[in-house]
């Protein structure tokens, strides 16, 4: 009667998705608009130095993705394991490490700015001076970028997704406003564009720190010994590298592609590649928003062996990224002139090169969306090895090798074509791996996303509204499902006492998910609800304990955690 309807997961996905999407939108649209403003104020040709410095930003992205996102996923897993100390440890190690790394990057960048600029401009030496000016003003903002972005991952994992959105949105609005101030009024040129970005990072860092004043936060800094600190940092890096490696490979790819484009196409080609690369900021609004919404939810539900929940989330995520990437691909193939107009590209030498590059480059969008989502998913289910392999293939090995071969064979067009071919080959590799894994595990893992599946004979999934009658009826139905099992009566009673308590202690609870798993030697009852923070093991004088006192007597073990903004309670009853 009470089959699972996924309303709870749908609501939680939407709750996380919209703020995360807006956070991604705030970051990526503002980066996109930032390029528009620069090209409008000081000319499209100045996109070339900005594009040449792009590998520096992607390298910093690598670090805060690897440590910040990797640490937040492990933090979510620790919460799913009901280990608050471990979750706080991951939080402390991640934030402290990234602040330190950000300061180190700034120091090294300022000391060796001339050498770095010469290295970046190896195929365009005439741009060294402009690149150095932009680089120096940009590098001073790196500590603030690392702190702001890494903290945002943990805040979302702590069930407070709107704060990062607001902080990052305001940071990017400040960036855009100061573009006009520094460039137009102070006549600072490219240095002003970079300094505006650093100013935005500083303001965003101040705003996001409001998290530490919030009463509902559950994460806090704890003291650690040096050996323990680096031990946890190693785990974080191992976990986060698979998805963050996309930024490492992007850094290397940009360095090589910038060189090849400058060699085979010239400065017009660098401008064209800069606009192609900037067009990805629009696509990544949906890719990053979806992937970073999916990751903490999938990591928690997979850890709890709720594979049907994982399947629901990944299907929903895939629909979003494929639809958005397909729409954007069609738009830029049919009407690439839109970007020429936005970026004020008027030089007759640049126009045909940019139009041609955009049309070919846009073919790769759908493949990029699928492989990007897959790397985040594989990391979330702790399949770090395949995630790293896919990132390496799609992000570096295939596009670089194909670009080198095809550019030598057919010139500049070979570079643009290489991106689409690289995505297609990567997807074929994933299909082959999925089939291999399915065969190797005798069907335990199945599908493109190699998810496990629940045993319908041993796992019973139910959803009810916050109604006493439905709670009592569900307990009776579960008892009927387990008829013949000596623990059936106790399981039914435990479910009834838990659900009735949730309903009584909340003014309104729209949805409660109950999953009963028969493991043979014990029966696990997993209950998730959106009610007020309530631990059934720890007494609270403000709540009634009649039902909970009964539950504690009949259950062999009760685990509780507040995870993803949900009460997650697992009750163990031995057979």
Coordinates of C-alpha atoms in Angstrom, one line a residue, residues 31-565:
X31 CA 33.2 34.8 -15.4
X32 CA 31.4 34.8 -18.8
X33 CA 30.2 38.4 -18.3
X34 CA 33.6 39.4 -17.0
X35 CA 35.1 38.4 -20.3
X36 CA 32.3 40.4 -22.1
X37 CA 33.1 43.5 -20.1
X38 CA 36.8 43.3 -20.7
X39 CA 36.3 42.8 -24.5
X40 CA 33.8 45.7 -24.5
X41 CA 36.0 48.1 -22.5
X42 CA 39.5 47.4 -23.9
X43 CA 38.9 45.2 -27.0
X44 CA 38.4 41.5 -27.8
X45 CA 42.2 41.2 -28.5
X46 CA 42.8 41.4 -24.8
X47 CA 41.0 38.0 -24.4
X48 CA 44.2 36.5 -25.6
X49 CA 46.3 37.3 -22.4
X50 CA 43.4 36.3 -20.2
X51 CA 43.1 32.9 -22.1
X52 CA 46.9 32.4 -21.7
X53 CA 46.6 32.8 -17.9
X54 CA 43.5 30.5 -17.7
X55 CA 45.7 27.4 -16.8
X56 CA 46.7 29.2 -13.5
X57 CA 43.0 29.4 -12.5
X58 CA 42.3 25.8 -13.4
X59 CA 45.3 24.7 -11.4
X60 CA 43.9 26.5 -8.3
X61 CA 40.5 25.0 -9.1
X62 CA 42.2 21.6 -9.0
X63 CA 43.4 22.2 -5.5
X64 CA 40.2 23.4 -3.9
X65 CA 38.1 20.8 -5.8
X66 CA 40.5 18.1 -4.7
X67 CA 40.7 19.0 -1.0
X68 CA 37.4 21.0 -0.6
X69 CA 35.0 18.8 -2.6
X70 CA 36.9 15.6 -1.7
X71 CA 36.8 16.4 2.0
X72 CA 33.1 17.4 2.0
X73 CA 32.2 14.0 0.4
X74 CA 34.2 12.1 3.1
X75 CA 32.6 14.4 5.7
X76 CA 29.1 13.3 4.4
X77 CA 30.1 9.7 4.4
X78 CA 31.4 10.1 8.1
X79 CA 28.0 11.6 9.0
X80 CA 26.3 8.6 7.3
X81 CA 28.4 6.4 9.6
X82 CA 27.3 8.5 12.6
X83 CA 30.9 9.6 13.3
X84 CA 30.8 13.3 14.2
X85 CA 34.5 13.5 15.2
X86 CA 35.6 12.1 11.9
X87 CA 33.4 14.6 10.0
X88 CA 34.8 17.5 12.0
X89 CA 38.3 16.2 11.3
X90 CA 37.8 16.2 7.5
X91 CA 36.4 19.7 7.8
X92 CA 39.3 21.1 9.9
X93 CA 42.0 19.5 7.7
X94 CA 40.5 20.6 4.5
X95 CA 39.9 24.3 5.4
X96 CA 43.3 24.7 7.1
X97 CA 45.2 23.0 4.3
X98 CA 43.6 25.2 1.6
X99 CA 44.2 28.5 3.3
X100 CA 47.9 27.5 3.7
X101 CA 48.1 26.4 0.1
X102 CA 46.4 29.6 -1.1
X103 CA 49.0 31.8 0.7
X104 CA 51.8 29.7 -0.7
X105 CA 50.5 30.1 -4.3
X106 CA 50.4 33.9 -3.9
X107 CA 53.9 34.1 -2.4
X108 CA 55.4 31.9 -5.2
X109 CA 53.4 33.7 -7.9
X110 CA 54.6 37.1 -6.8
X111 CA 58.2 36.1 -6.5
X112 CA 58.4 34.4 -9.9
X113 CA 55.8 36.3 -11.9
X114 CA 58.2 37.1 -14.8
X115 CA 59.3 33.5 -15.2
X116 CA 55.8 32.2 -15.1
X117 CA 54.6 34.8 -17.7
X118 CA 57.4 33.8 -20.1
X119 CA 56.5 30.1 -19.7
X120 CA 52.8 30.7 -20.4
X121 CA 53.7 32.8 -23.5
X122 CA 56.1 30.3 -25.1
X123 CA 54.3 30.5 -28.6
X124 CA 53.2 34.1 -28.2
X125 CA 56.3 36.0 -26.7
X126 CA 54.9 39.4 -27.7
X127 CA 52.2 39.0 -25.0
X128 CA 54.6 38.5 -22.1
X129 CA 54.2 42.0 -20.7
X130 CA 50.3 41.9 -20.8
X131 CA 50.2 38.4 -19.3
X132 CA 52.6 39.4 -16.4
X133 CA 50.4 42.4 -15.5
X134 CA 47.2 40.4 -15.4
X135 CA 48.8 37.5 -13.6
X136 CA 50.3 39.6 -10.7
X137 CA 46.9 41.3 -9.9
X138 CA 45.1 38.0 -10.1
X139 CA 47.4 35.9 -8.0
X140 CA 46.9 38.0 -4.8
X141 CA 43.3 36.8 -4.6
X142 CA 44.1 33.0 -4.6
X143 CA 44.0 32.5 -0.8
X144 CA 40.5 34.0 -0.7
X145 CA 39.3 31.9 -3.6
X146 CA 40.6 28.7 -2.0
X147 CA 38.9 29.5 1.4
X148 CA 35.6 30.7 -0.1
X149 CA 35.1 27.8 -2.5
X150 CA 36.3 25.0 -0.2
X151 CA 34.1 26.2 2.7
X152 CA 31.1 26.4 0.3
X153 CA 31.3 22.6 -0.3
X154 CA 31.1 21.8 3.5
X155 CA 28.3 24.3 4.1
X156 CA 26.2 22.6 1.4
X157 CA 27.0 19.2 2.9
X158 CA 25.9 20.6 6.3
X159 CA 22.4 21.3 4.9
X160 CA 22.8 25.1 4.5
X161 CA 22.9 25.5 0.7
X162 CA 21.7 29.1 0.3
X163 CA 24.6 30.8 2.1
X164 CA 27.3 29.8 -0.4
X165 CA 25.1 31.0 -3.2
X166 CA 24.6 34.4 -1.7
X167 CA 28.3 34.8 -0.9
X168 CA 29.6 33.7 -4.3
X169 CA 26.9 35.7 -6.1
X170 CA 27.9 38.9 -4.3
X171 CA 31.6 38.2 -4.8
X172 CA 31.0 38.0 -8.6
X173 CA 28.8 41.1 -8.6
X174 CA 31.6 42.9 -6.8
X175 CA 34.0 41.6 -9.5
X176 CA 31.8 43.0 -12.3
X177 CA 31.3 46.4 -10.7
X178 CA 35.0 46.8 -10.0
X179 CA 35.8 45.9 -13.6
X180 CA 34.2 49.2 -14.5
X181 CA 35.8 51.1 -11.6
X182 CA 39.3 49.8 -12.1
X183 CA 39.3 49.7 -16.0
X184 CA 37.2 52.7 -16.9
X185 CA 37.7 55.2 -14.1
X186 CA 41.2 54.3 -12.9
X187 CA 42.4 53.3 -16.4
X188 CA 44.2 50.1 -15.1
X189 CA 43.5 48.0 -18.2
X190 CA 44.1 44.2 -17.8
X191 CA 45.5 44.7 -14.3
X192 CA 42.2 46.3 -13.3
X193 CA 40.3 43.3 -14.6
X194 CA 42.4 40.9 -12.5
X195 CA 42.3 43.1 -9.5
X196 CA 38.5 43.3 -9.7
X197 CA 38.4 39.5 -9.6
X198 CA 40.7 39.4 -6.5
X199 CA 38.5 42.0 -4.8
X200 CA 35.4 39.9 -5.4
X201 CA 37.1 36.9 -3.8
X202 CA 38.0 39.0 -0.7
X203 CA 34.4 40.1 -0.3
X204 CA 33.0 36.6 -0.8
X205 CA 35.4 35.2 1.8
X206 CA 34.1 37.7 4.4
X207 CA 30.5 36.9 3.6
X208 CA 30.7 33.1 3.6
X209 CA 32.4 33.3 7.1
X210 CA 28.9 34.0 8.5
X211 CA 28.5 30.2 8.6
X212 CA 30.5 30.2 11.8
X213 CA 27.8 32.4 13.5
X214 CA 24.9 30.1 12.5
X215 CA 23.3 28.1 15.3
X216 CA 22.3 25.2 13.0
X217 CA 25.8 24.4 11.8
X218 CA 27.1 21.0 12.9
X219 CA 30.7 21.3 11.7
X220 CA 33.5 22.8 13.8
X221 CA 37.3 23.0 14.0
X222 CA 39.1 20.5 16.2
X223 CA 42.7 20.1 17.2
X224 CA 44.8 17.4 15.6
X225 CA 48.3 16.1 15.9
X226 CA 50.6 16.6 13.0
X227 CA 50.7 12.9 12.0
X228 CA 47.0 12.6 12.2
X229 CA 46.5 15.8 10.2
X230 CA 48.6 14.6 7.2
X231 CA 47.0 11.1 7.4
X232 CA 43.6 12.6 7.0
X233 CA 44.9 15.0 4.3
X234 CA 46.1 12.0 2.3
X235 CA 42.7 10.4 2.5
X236 CA 41.1 13.6 1.3
X237 CA 43.4 14.0 -1.6
X238 CA 42.9 10.4 -2.6
X239 CA 39.2 10.8 -2.5
X240 CA 39.0 14.2 -4.2
X241 CA 41.6 13.7 -6.9
X242 CA 39.4 11.6 -9.2
X243 CA 36.9 14.4 -9.9
X244 CA 39.3 17.3 -9.3
X245 CA 41.8 15.8 -11.7
X246 CA 39.6 17.2 -14.5
X247 CA 41.0 20.5 -13.5
X248 CA 44.6 19.2 -13.6
X249 CA 44.1 17.8 -17.1
X250 CA 42.3 21.0 -18.1
X251 CA 45.3 23.0 -16.9
X252 CA 47.7 20.8 -19.0
X253 CA 45.3 20.8 -21.9
X254 CA 45.0 24.5 -22.0
X255 CA 48.8 24.9 -21.9
X256 CA 49.2 22.6 -24.9
X257 CA 46.2 23.8 -26.9
X258 CA 47.2 27.4 -26.4
X259 CA 50.6 26.5 -27.8
X260 CA 49.1 24.5 -30.8
X261 CA 46.6 27.2 -31.6
X262 CA 49.2 29.9 -31.5
X263 CA 51.5 27.8 -33.7
X264 CA 48.9 26.8 -36.3
X265 CA 46.3 29.5 -36.3
X266 CA 48.0 32.6 -34.7
X267 CA 46.5 35.3 -32.5
X268 CA 43.1 35.0 -34.1
X269 CA 43.1 31.4 -33.1
X270 CA 43.9 32.2 -29.5
X271 CA 41.0 34.7 -29.4
X272 CA 38.7 32.0 -30.9
X273 CA 39.8 29.4 -28.4
X274 CA 39.3 32.0 -25.6
X275 CA 35.7 32.5 -26.7
X276 CA 35.1 28.7 -27.1
X277 CA 36.5 28.2 -23.6
X278 CA 34.4 31.0 -22.2
X279 CA 31.3 29.4 -23.8
X280 CA 31.9 26.4 -21.5
X281 CA 31.2 28.7 -18.5
X282 CA 27.5 28.6 -19.6
X283 CA 27.5 24.8 -19.9
X284 CA 29.2 24.4 -16.6
X285 CA 26.5 26.2 -14.8
X286 CA 24.3 23.1 -15.3
X287 CA 27.1 20.6 -15.1
X288 CA 28.7 21.8 -11.9
X289 CA 25.3 22.6 -10.3
X290 CA 24.0 19.1 -11.1
X291 CA 27.2 17.2 -10.2
X292 CA 27.8 19.0 -6.9
X293 CA 24.1 18.5 -6.0
X294 CA 24.3 14.8 -6.8
X295 CA 27.6 14.0 -5.1
X296 CA 26.8 14.3 -1.4
X297 CA 23.3 12.7 -1.8
X298 CA 24.7 9.8 -3.8
X299 CA 27.6 9.3 -1.3
X300 CA 25.2 9.1 1.6
X301 CA 22.6 6.8 0.0
X302 CA 25.2 4.5 -1.6
X303 CA 26.9 4.1 1.8
X304 CA 23.5 3.2 3.3
X305 CA 23.0 0.7 0.5
X306 CA 19.9 2.5 -0.7
X307 CA 20.6 1.7 -4.4
X308 CA 17.2 2.5 -5.7
X309 CA 17.6 6.0 -4.2
X310 CA 21.0 6.3 -5.9
X311 CA 19.4 5.2 -9.2
X312 CA 16.7 7.9 -8.9
X313 CA 19.2 10.7 -8.3
X314 CA 21.6 9.7 -11.1
X315 CA 18.7 9.4 -13.7
X316 CA 17.4 12.8 -12.6
X317 CA 20.9 14.3 -12.9
X318 CA 21.6 12.8 -16.3
X319 CA 18.4 14.2 -17.8
X320 CA 19.4 17.7 -16.6
X321 CA 22.9 17.7 -18.0
X322 CA 22.0 16.1 -21.3
X323 CA 19.1 18.4 -22.0
X324 CA 21.1 21.5 -21.1
X325 CA 24.1 20.5 -23.1
X326 CA 22.1 19.5 -26.2
X327 CA 20.2 22.8 -26.2
X328 CA 23.4 24.9 -25.9
X329 CA 25.1 22.8 -28.6
X330 CA 22.3 23.4 -31.0
X331 CA 22.2 27.1 -30.2
X332 CA 25.9 27.7 -30.9
X333 CA 26.0 25.5 -34.0
X334 CA 23.1 27.3 -35.6
X335 CA 23.8 30.8 -34.3
X336 CA 27.4 31.3 -33.3
X337 CA 27.2 34.9 -34.3
X338 CA 25.6 35.6 -30.9
X339 CA 28.9 35.1 -29.1
X340 CA 30.7 37.3 -31.7
X341 CA 28.3 40.1 -31.0
X342 CA 28.6 39.6 -27.2
X343 CA 32.4 39.7 -27.3
X344 CA 32.5 42.6 -29.7
X345 CA 34.6 40.6 -32.2
X346 CA 34.9 43.0 -35.2
X347 CA 38.3 42.4 -36.6
X348 CA 37.8 40.9 -40.2
X349 CA 40.7 38.5 -39.6
X350 CA 39.1 37.1 -36.4
X351 CA 35.5 36.7 -37.4
X352 CA 35.7 33.7 -39.8
X353 CA 38.2 31.9 -37.5
X354 CA 35.9 32.4 -34.4
X355 CA 32.7 31.3 -36.2
X356 CA 34.3 28.2 -37.6
X357 CA 35.8 27.2 -34.2
X358 CA 32.6 27.7 -32.3
X359 CA 30.5 25.6 -34.6
X360 CA 32.9 22.6 -34.4
X361 CA 33.7 23.0 -30.7
X362 CA 29.9 23.0 -29.7
X363 CA 29.5 19.4 -31.0
X364 CA 31.5 18.2 -28.0
X365 CA 29.1 19.7 -25.3
X366 CA 26.9 16.6 -24.8
X367 CA 29.8 14.3 -24.5
X368 CA 31.4 16.7 -22.0
X369 CA 28.2 16.7 -19.9
X370 CA 28.0 12.9 -19.7
X371 CA 31.7 12.3 -18.9
X372 CA 31.7 15.2 -16.4
X373 CA 28.7 13.7 -14.5
X374 CA 30.2 10.2 -14.6
X375 CA 33.5 11.3 -12.9
X376 CA 31.6 12.9 -10.0
X377 CA 29.3 9.9 -9.7
X378 CA 32.2 7.4 -9.6
X379 CA 33.9 9.5 -6.9
X380 CA 30.7 9.6 -4.8
X381 CA 30.4 5.8 -4.8
X382 CA 34.1 5.5 -3.9
X383 CA 35.1 4.2 -7.4
X384 CA 38.1 6.6 -7.5
X385 CA 40.2 4.5 -9.8
X386 CA 37.8 4.5 -12.8
X387 CA 36.9 8.2 -12.1
X388 CA 40.6 9.1 -12.4
X389 CA 41.1 7.0 -15.5
X390 CA 38.1 8.6 -17.2
X391 CA 39.3 12.1 -16.2
X392 CA 42.7 11.3 -17.6
X393 CA 41.4 10.0 -20.9
X394 CA 38.8 12.7 -21.5
X395 CA 40.6 15.6 -20.0
X396 CA 44.1 15.1 -21.3
X397 CA 45.3 12.0 -23.1
X398 CA 42.7 11.9 -25.9
X399 CA 42.2 15.6 -26.7
X400 CA 45.9 16.4 -26.6
X401 CA 47.0 13.5 -28.7
X402 CA 44.2 14.0 -31.1
X403 CA 44.8 17.7 -31.3
X404 CA 48.5 17.2 -32.0
X405 CA 47.9 14.5 -34.7
X406 CA 44.9 16.2 -36.4
X407 CA 46.4 19.8 -36.3
X408 CA 49.6 18.4 -38.0
X409 CA 47.4 16.6 -40.6
X410 CA 44.7 19.1 -41.4
X411 CA 45.7 22.3 -39.6
X412 CA 43.6 24.4 -37.2
X413 CA 40.3 22.6 -37.8
X414 CA 41.9 19.4 -36.4
X415 CA 42.2 21.1 -33.0
X416 CA 38.5 21.9 -32.8
X417 CA 37.5 18.5 -34.0
X418 CA 39.7 16.7 -31.5
X419 CA 37.4 17.8 -28.6
X420 CA 34.3 16.0 -29.9
X421 CA 36.2 12.8 -30.9
X422 CA 37.8 12.7 -27.4
X423 CA 34.4 12.8 -25.7
X424 CA 33.0 10.1 -28.0
X425 CA 35.9 7.7 -27.4
X426 CA 35.7 8.3 -23.6
X427 CA 32.0 7.4 -23.6
X428 CA 32.7 4.2 -25.5
X429 CA 35.4 3.3 -22.9
X430 CA 32.8 3.8 -20.1
X431 CA 30.3 1.6 -21.9
X432 CA 33.0 -1.1 -22.2
X433 CA 34.0 -0.8 -18.5
X434 CA 30.3 -1.0 -17.4
X435 CA 29.8 -4.2 -19.4
X436 CA 33.0 -5.7 -18.0
X437 CA 32.1 -4.8 -14.4
X438 CA 28.6 -6.3 -14.9
X439 CA 30.0 -9.6 -16.2
X440 CA 32.8 -9.7 -13.6
X441 CA 30.4 -9.2 -10.6
X442 CA 27.8 -11.6 -12.0
X443 CA 25.3 -8.8 -12.4
X444 CA 25.8 -7.2 -8.9
X445 CA 26.7 -3.9 -10.7
X446 CA 24.7 -3.0 -13.8
X447 CA 23.9 -0.2 -16.2
X448 CA 26.0 2.6 -17.6
X449 CA 26.6 4.1 -14.1
X450 CA 27.5 0.7 -12.5
X451 CA 25.0 0.9 -9.7
X452 CA 24.1 -2.0 -7.5
X453 CA 20.4 -3.0 -7.0
X454 CA 18.3 -3.8 -4.0
X455 CA 17.1 -7.4 -3.5
X456 CA 13.4 -6.9 -3.6
X457 CA 12.8 -10.0 -1.6
X458 CA 14.9 -8.7 1.3
X459 CA 14.5 -4.9 1.1
X460 CA 11.1 -3.2 1.6
X461 CA 10.8 0.5 0.7
X462 CA 8.0 2.6 2.0
X463 CA 6.9 6.3 2.0
X464 CA 4.2 7.8 4.3
X465 CA 2.9 11.2 5.1
X466 CA 3.1 12.5 8.6
X467 CA -0.1 10.9 9.8
X468 CA -0.5 8.7 12.8
X469 CA -3.0 6.4 11.1
X470 CA -0.6 5.8 8.2
X471 CA 2.3 5.1 10.6
X472 CA 0.2 2.5 12.4
X473 CA -0.9 0.9 9.2
X474 CA 2.6 0.8 7.8
X475 CA 3.9 -0.9 10.9
X476 CA 1.2 -3.5 10.5
X477 CA 2.0 -4.0 6.8
X478 CA 5.8 -4.4 7.5
X479 CA 4.9 -7.0 10.1
X480 CA 2.8 -8.9 7.5
X481 CA 5.8 -8.7 5.0
X482 CA 8.0 -10.3 7.7
X483 CA 5.5 -13.0 8.7
X484 CA 7.3 -16.1 9.7
X485 CA 10.2 -14.1 11.0
X486 CA 10.5 -14.3 14.8
X487 CA 11.4 -10.6 14.9
X488 CA 8.4 -9.4 12.9
X489 CA 6.4 -8.2 15.8
X490 CA 9.3 -6.3 17.4
X491 CA 10.1 -4.7 14.0
X492 CA 6.5 -3.6 13.5
X493 CA 6.5 -2.1 17.1
X494 CA 9.8 -0.3 16.5
X495 CA 8.6 1.3 13.3
X496 CA 5.4 2.4 14.9
X497 CA 7.1 3.9 18.0
X498 CA 9.7 5.7 15.8
X499 CA 7.2 7.1 13.3
X500 CA 4.6 8.2 16.0
X501 CA 7.4 10.0 17.8
X502 CA 8.5 11.9 14.6
X503 CA 4.9 12.9 14.0
X504 CA 4.2 14.0 17.6
X505 CA 7.4 16.1 17.9
X506 CA 6.8 18.1 14.6
X507 CA 4.0 20.4 13.7
X508 CA 4.1 19.0 10.2
X509 CA 6.1 16.3 8.4
X510 CA 5.2 15.9 4.8
X511 CA 7.2 12.8 4.0
X512 CA 8.9 10.0 5.9
X513 CA 10.9 7.3 4.1
X514 CA 11.1 3.9 5.8
X515 CA 13.4 1.1 4.4
X516 CA 13.5 -2.3 6.1
X517 CA 16.3 -4.6 5.1
X518 CA 16.5 -8.3 6.2
X519 CA 20.2 -9.2 6.5
X520 CA 19.5 -12.7 7.9
X521 CA 21.1 -12.3 11.3
X522 CA 19.5 -8.9 11.9
X523 CA 16.9 -6.5 10.5
X524 CA 17.8 -2.9 9.8
X525 CA 15.2 -0.2 9.8
X526 CA 16.3 3.1 8.1
X527 CA 14.1 6.1 8.7
X528 CA 14.6 9.5 7.1
X529 CA 12.5 12.6 7.8
X530 CA 12.7 16.3 7.3
X531 CA 11.5 17.2 10.8
X532 CA 13.4 19.1 13.6
X533 CA 16.8 17.8 14.7
X534 CA 16.0 14.9 17.0
X535 CA 18.3 12.1 18.2
X536 CA 16.3 9.2 19.7
X537 CA 19.2 8.1 21.8
X538 CA 19.9 11.4 23.5
X539 CA 17.2 12.7 25.8
X540 CA 15.8 16.2 25.3
X541 CA 13.5 17.7 28.0
X542 CA 11.6 19.7 25.4
X543 CA 10.3 16.5 23.7
X544 CA 8.0 13.7 24.8
X545 CA 9.8 10.3 25.4
X546 CA 7.0 7.8 25.8
X547 CA 7.5 6.2 22.4
X548 CA 11.2 6.6 22.3
X549 CA 11.7 4.9 25.7
X550 CA 9.9 1.9 24.3
X551 CA 12.0 2.0 21.2
X552 CA 15.3 2.1 23.1
X553 CA 14.2 -1.0 25.1
X554 CA 13.3 -3.2 22.1
X555 CA 16.1 -2.1 19.7
X556 CA 19.5 -3.8 19.9
X557 CA 21.2 -0.7 18.4
X558 CA 20.1 2.8 17.3
X559 CA 22.4 5.1 15.2
X560 CA 21.5 8.7 14.4
X561 CA 22.9 11.5 12.3
X562 CA 21.7 14.8 11.0
X563 CA 22.9 14.5 7.3
X564 CA 21.9 16.5 4.3
X565 CA 19.4 18.4 6.4

